[in-house]
């Protein structure tokens, strides 16, 4: 089967924040259908749909209580079927979010599992207290700590035991030592593939298999991870799903792989091993962060190029992304948006320059690009005023943990502002009308006040807009084999700029990017790399002439 997903650009939709159709303040499936033309217009050929399944929404749908039902907030199964059909009409394929490390505690399996005699008991990971069942104060079975900064063991009175949850306590982990669980997952895959899905984005897919429940080595975050990250049997599970189900359909998978290193990644997506087609790693978004992604530090383009080179050259095919529903907005993170704006939030011209430069960056790498809703119009981090405005479980978990560590309020707020997942979850800014055209009523999460300046409708008719820049570069990429499949060659980087090349046969393109507010005179060496014809300059220049303007990106074709 042809690897069609290599030649398409993907677009991630976070349904609750995309478009509300019935004015309840929550985005929904009919809303998505009403916006398919805008998505098609952008040149997108794949949609990754964040979870739309039945869920009590402890983690916004990443806690599923029924894999075969649609969350009534989002619509009905008939709406979902219509979405598949309408997308197909526009030659857009849909991949579903596969969240199978855990279910919701409200899933029928878990409810039944609470009874120790139930055949569902072994669907989850139950353990007696470390100090024995009869003890008064029940001690958790081991010293692990979780992804949401809290405990990973929850005591269940009815069971007299603890269950494992690496995320929220409403997200109990499934037990992959039980072959029945794997069979259940296969049936879920078949169900959605038969409905029309063309693949899956696989949530935290490298931590399914818990080899042992022994104590973990002492660390600051996710203590115990060495017992469940990228385990040998995890590879086996992936191969089995592929062999028994996925290989029978024309579909692909992209894994979300937490704390993955290149060695593990090679095993997970080596074509001959038949596990995943590609994966999302996090390294590049952590070049200016400490302790995974929570504490900001200074950005250096050199470091970013080094990380990109490692992955671009280390794997045959990459999933490319700068944003998703868990990350800060890229114009705020790597771009100029936070520094370049007026008091009322009106963005300056560097905001726009940097948004385009970052678009050029993502779309000139080797792999399948994933654009996150709102990225194509340069949406920025939130302007929330206090913790009460935040909805995200992880943000609140982090805040609690930092409080416990006696970190002062202003620092907690500063760090959360930089890293909160709600940065990406504010409603899509469609137009300048109330609630940004997202909904006729107050949305579930605050709209960013800058929607009057940054919105889809304004940009649609402006040939110089970020939106039209994305459109143009996507089109250019589609028509330029070398930009999709060409080899990646790093050429030059310092603290502010980077230069790399793509090469295929005798075709060659060079990309130069300025990640700073300064106009930069290039060294003779750097200038030497840029002697082709300018195909794109985010500042509209026709020649580079030995310097890069602030936040400029250029693409040159070697003659
Ligand atoms: O995220 C996986 C994950 O590791 C996150 O906890 C990550 O550390 C955090 O979001 C900071 O970026 C996936 C989903 O993308 C996320 O939305 C879910 O909350 C999580 O799995 C649990 O399903
Ligand atoms: Ca709605």
mmCIF file of N, CA and C and ligand atoms in Angstrom, residues 20-28 73, ligand 2:
data_model
loop_
_atom_site.group_PDB
_atom_site.id
_atom_site.type_symbol
_atom_site.label_atom_id
_atom_site.label_comp_id
_atom_site.label_asym_id
_atom_site.label_seq_id
_atom_site.Cartn_x
_atom_site.Cartn_y
_atom_site.Cartn_z
ATOM 1 N N UNK A 20 -18.545 25.807 17.857
ATOM 2 C CA UNK A 20 -19.784 25.410 18.526
ATOM 3 C C UNK A 20 -20.948 25.633 17.561
ATOM 4 N N UNK A 21 -21.781 24.613 17.368
ATOM 5 C CA UNK A 21 -22.885 24.773 16.402
ATOM 6 C C UNK A 21 -24.226 25.031 17.076
ATOM 7 N N UNK A 22 -24.348 24.686 18.370
ATOM 8 C CA UNK A 22 -25.672 24.804 19.008
ATOM 9 C C UNK A 22 -25.663 25.748 20.204
ATOM 10 N N UNK A 23 -24.648 26.598 20.245
ATOM 11 C CA UNK A 23 -24.585 27.641 21.268
ATOM 12 C C UNK A 23 -24.719 27.158 22.706
ATOM 13 N N UNK A 24 -23.988 26.081 23.017
ATOM 14 C CA UNK A 24 -23.887 25.704 24.423
ATOM 15 C C UNK A 24 -22.473 26.014 24.959
ATOM 16 N N UNK A 25 -21.674 26.667 24.131
ATOM 17 C CA UNK A 25 -20.341 27.072 24.585
ATOM 18 C C UNK A 25 -19.272 26.010 24.393
ATOM 19 N N UNK A 26 -19.673 24.879 23.807
ATOM 20 C CA UNK A 26 -18.727 23.767 23.618
ATOM 21 C C UNK A 26 -18.678 23.404 22.128
ATOM 22 N N UNK A 27 -17.494 23.345 21.594
ATOM 23 C CA UNK A 27 -17.343 22.954 20.190
ATOM 24 C C UNK A 27 -17.902 21.563 19.967
ATOM 25 N N UNK A 28 -18.293 21.242 18.746
ATOM 26 C CA UNK A 28 -18.941 19.949 18.500
ATOM 27 C C UNK A 28 -18.722 19.484 17.061
ATOM 28 N N UNK A 73 -22.069 15.865 24.265
ATOM 29 C CA UNK A 73 -21.689 17.282 24.116
ATOM 30 C C UNK A 73 -21.256 17.569 22.683
HETATM 31 CA CA1 LIG B 2 -21.958 22.755 21.098
#
